[in-house]
Amino acid sequence: MRVNDTEAGEEPPQVASPEPAGRTHERHRHRHERLAKVLVAIKAGVEHLADRLDGVDIEEARLALTEDNMVEVLHQCEKKLRRVIDAIREEEEAMVREMGQSTLKARPDMPSEPMAANNCRIGDVDGEDGDSEEEYEEDLEEEVFDRDALKEQSRGMLDMASKKRTKKRRANGN
């Protein structure tokens, strides 16, 4: 059995933290709140897209959107969009046959494979690292107004506008 260092009379080694625990906790809480808002916005966007494409039929049954199956719902939306693109191409080809080749301009071919396979990141030419994620998040937090500050700012603007109106009325009335 190992004897605890504090029982032997020795102090445990202190780990130096660059930030106080409260500030770190507060920063993580703000980050969590912001990410939760982003998740809600993404879910609303995916739901809106799925609703808009509801009229397009595919072989699969429509999935009910949850936080766990957002990717699958997006795959269904992608299949529906591909079906719409194919229908447009067929209609366009029929129009070309009827009207002739010269009336329509040549269209660029759409990639046949998914964008995810073509999506690759290119490193910086200078070889410099950009801002770290934490610095980027801190910059975003500084730029975003909190709700109370925004309310106070709008109240101030309304007060200034109402003061201007009363001054103009007094000037016109005298």
Short mmCIF file of C-alpha atoms in Angstrom, two decimals:
data_model
loop_
_atom_site.label_atom_id
_atom_site.label_comp_id
_atom_site.label_asym_id
_atom_site.label_seq_id
_atom_site.Cartn_x
_atom_site.Cartn_y
_atom_site.Cartn_z
CA MET A 1 0.00 0.00 0.00
CA ARG A 2 1.34 3.40 -0.97
CA VAL A 3 1.38 6.21 1.55
CA ASN A 4 -0.30 9.41 0.42
CA ASP A 5 2.15 12.32 0.15
CA THR A 6 -0.12 14.64 2.13
CA GLU A 7 -0.29 12.18 5.01
CA ALA A 8 3.49 12.04 5.18
CA GLY A 9 3.57 15.79 5.77
CA GLU A 10 4.63 16.79 2.28
CA GLU A 11 2.63 19.18 0.15
CA PRO A 12 1.45 17.89 -3.24
CA PRO A 13 3.21 19.61 -6.14
CA GLN A 14 1.31 22.66 -7.38
CA VAL A 15 0.64 22.83 -11.09
CA ALA A 16 0.93 26.37 -12.38
CA SER A 17 -2.08 27.35 -14.44
CA PRO A 18 -1.81 30.29 -16.83
CA GLU A 19 -5.46 31.22 -16.17
CA PRO A 20 -7.54 31.12 -13.01
CA ALA A 21 -9.99 28.23 -12.84
CA GLY A 22 -13.02 30.53 -12.88
CA ARG A 23 -11.94 32.25 -16.08
CA THR A 24 -11.25 28.93 -17.79
CA HIS A 25 -14.61 27.62 -16.68
CA GLU A 26 -16.34 30.75 -17.95
CA ARG A 27 -14.55 30.51 -21.32
CA HIS A 28 -15.55 26.86 -21.70
CA ARG A 29 -19.14 27.68 -20.72
CA HIS A 30 -19.32 30.42 -23.38
CA ARG A 31 -17.84 28.08 -25.96
CA HIS A 32 -20.36 25.37 -25.06
CA GLU A 33 -23.27 27.83 -25.32
CA ARG A 34 -22.06 29.07 -28.70
CA LEU A 35 -21.63 25.52 -30.03
CA ALA A 36 -25.09 24.60 -28.75
CA LYS A 37 -26.55 27.55 -30.68
CA VAL A 38 -24.66 26.47 -33.80
CA LEU A 39 -26.01 22.93 -33.44
CA VAL A 40 -29.57 24.24 -33.17
CA ALA A 41 -29.05 26.43 -36.25
CA ILE A 42 -27.62 23.51 -38.23
CA LYS A 43 -30.49 21.27 -37.23
CA ALA A 44 -32.99 23.94 -38.29
CA GLY A 45 -31.22 24.35 -41.63
CA VAL A 46 -31.17 20.62 -42.32
CA GLU A 47 -34.84 20.38 -41.39
CA HIS A 48 -35.69 23.29 -43.70
CA LEU A 49 -33.77 21.69 -46.57
CA ALA A 50 -35.49 18.34 -46.00
CA ASP A 51 -38.90 20.06 -45.93
CA ARG A 52 -38.16 21.89 -49.20
CA LEU A 53 -37.15 18.63 -50.90
CA ASP A 54 -40.11 16.70 -49.51
CA GLY A 55 -41.86 16.62 -52.89
CA VAL A 56 -38.98 14.76 -54.57
CA ASP A 57 -39.41 10.99 -54.33
CA ILE A 58 -36.57 8.56 -53.73
CA GLU A 59 -36.59 4.86 -52.96
CA GLU A 60 -35.98 5.39 -49.23
CA ALA A 61 -38.57 6.50 -46.70
CA ARG A 62 -38.04 9.96 -45.24
CA LEU A 63 -36.20 9.88 -41.93
CA ALA A 64 -37.38 11.92 -38.97
CA LEU A 65 -34.64 14.41 -38.11
CA THR A 66 -32.84 13.96 -34.79
CA GLU A 67 -29.43 15.07 -33.59
CA ASP A 68 -28.15 11.53 -34.16
CA ASN A 69 -29.20 11.14 -37.80
CA MET A 70 -28.53 14.57 -39.33
CA VAL A 71 -25.91 13.12 -41.66
CA GLU A 72 -28.30 10.46 -42.96
CA VAL A 73 -30.99 13.09 -43.60
CA LEU A 74 -28.41 15.17 -45.49
CA HIS A 75 -27.54 12.11 -47.59
CA GLN A 76 -31.22 11.74 -48.46
CA CYS A 77 -31.35 15.42 -49.42
CA GLU A 78 -28.27 14.92 -51.60
CA LYS A 79 -29.95 11.99 -53.39
CA LYS A 80 -33.05 14.11 -53.97
CA LEU A 81 -30.97 16.99 -55.34
CA ARG A 82 -29.14 14.62 -57.69
CA ARG A 83 -32.51 13.37 -58.93
CA VAL A 84 -33.62 16.98 -59.55
CA ILE A 85 -30.37 17.73 -61.41
CA ASP A 86 -30.82 14.63 -63.56
CA ALA A 87 -34.40 15.66 -64.38
CA ILE A 88 -33.23 19.14 -65.36
CA ARG A 89 -30.51 17.66 -67.58
CA GLU A 90 -33.03 15.40 -69.32
CA GLU A 91 -35.39 18.32 -69.87
CA GLU A 92 -32.54 20.47 -71.14
CA GLU A 93 -31.45 17.75 -73.58
CA ALA A 94 -35.02 17.44 -74.85
CA MET A 95 -35.12 21.22 -75.42
CA VAL A 96 -31.81 21.07 -77.26
CA ARG A 97 -33.15 18.35 -79.54
CA GLU A 98 -36.28 20.39 -80.27
CA MET A 99 -34.65 23.79 -80.73
CA GLY A 100 -31.24 22.84 -82.01
CA GLN A 101 -27.76 23.03 -80.55
CA SER A 102 -27.06 26.66 -81.39
CA THR A 103 -29.79 28.15 -79.19
CA LEU A 104 -28.39 26.98 -75.88
CA LYS A 105 -24.90 27.67 -74.62
CA ALA A 106 -22.70 24.80 -73.61
CA ARG A 107 -23.02 24.05 -69.91
CA PRO A 108 -20.14 22.90 -67.71
CA ASP A 109 -20.35 19.29 -66.64
CA MET A 110 -21.14 18.65 -62.99
CA PRO A 111 -18.74 16.38 -61.12
CA SER A 112 -20.07 12.86 -60.90
CA GLU A 113 -18.40 12.03 -57.60
CA PRO A 114 -19.32 13.64 -54.29
CA MET A 115 -17.69 16.88 -53.26
CA ALA A 116 -16.28 15.30 -50.11
CA ALA A 117 -13.90 13.23 -52.24
CA ASN A 118 -12.73 16.37 -54.08
CA ASN A 119 -12.42 18.50 -50.96
CA CYS A 120 -8.80 18.74 -49.88
CA ARG A 121 -7.00 21.35 -47.86
CA ILE A 122 -3.96 23.20 -49.12
CA GLY A 123 -1.37 24.31 -46.58
CA ASP A 124 -0.10 27.86 -46.27
CA VAL A 125 2.45 28.83 -48.87
CA ASP A 126 4.55 30.67 -46.31
CA GLY A 127 4.52 27.70 -43.98
CA GLU A 128 3.22 29.88 -41.18
CA ASP A 129 0.62 28.58 -38.82
CA GLY A 130 -2.53 30.67 -38.62
CA ASP A 131 -4.18 31.72 -35.42
CA SER A 132 -4.91 28.90 -33.07
CA GLU A 133 -8.50 27.84 -32.55
CA GLU A 134 -8.56 29.42 -29.10
CA GLU A 135 -7.36 32.79 -30.43
CA TYR A 136 -10.00 32.63 -33.16
CA GLU A 137 -12.73 31.83 -30.62
CA GLU A 138 -11.58 34.65 -28.34
CA ASP A 139 -11.76 37.06 -31.28
CA LEU A 140 -15.29 35.88 -32.03
CA GLU A 141 -16.31 36.27 -28.41
CA GLU A 142 -14.99 39.83 -28.37
CA GLU A 143 -16.95 40.72 -31.53
CA VAL A 144 -20.26 39.22 -30.41
CA PHE A 145 -22.48 41.50 -28.35
CA ASP A 146 -24.17 39.91 -25.42
CA ARG A 147 -27.91 40.28 -25.17
CA ASP A 148 -27.92 42.88 -22.38
CA ALA A 149 -25.40 45.13 -24.13
CA LEU A 150 -27.41 44.96 -27.35
CA LYS A 151 -30.63 45.88 -25.50
CA GLU A 152 -28.92 48.79 -23.79
CA GLN A 153 -27.52 50.03 -27.10
CA SER A 154 -30.94 49.88 -28.79
CA ARG A 155 -32.58 51.69 -25.86
CA GLY A 156 -29.99 54.44 -26.15
CA MET A 157 -30.64 54.79 -29.86
CA LEU A 158 -34.40 55.01 -29.28
CA ASP A 159 -33.91 57.63 -26.56
CA MET A 160 -31.74 59.74 -28.87
CA ALA A 161 -34.31 59.48 -31.68
CA SER A 162 -37.18 60.50 -29.41
CA LYS A 163 -35.19 63.49 -28.09
CA LYS A 164 -34.56 64.65 -31.65
CA ARG A 165 -38.28 64.43 -32.46
CA THR A 166 -39.28 66.49 -29.42
CA LYS A 167 -36.67 69.14 -30.27
CA LYS A 168 -37.96 69.37 -33.86
CA ARG A 169 -41.57 69.66 -32.64
CA ARG A 170 -40.63 72.45 -30.23
CA ALA A 171 -38.71 74.28 -32.97
CA ASN A 172 -41.65 74.01 -35.40
CA GLY A 173 -44.21 74.97 -32.75
CA ASN A 174 -42.43 78.15 -31.56
#
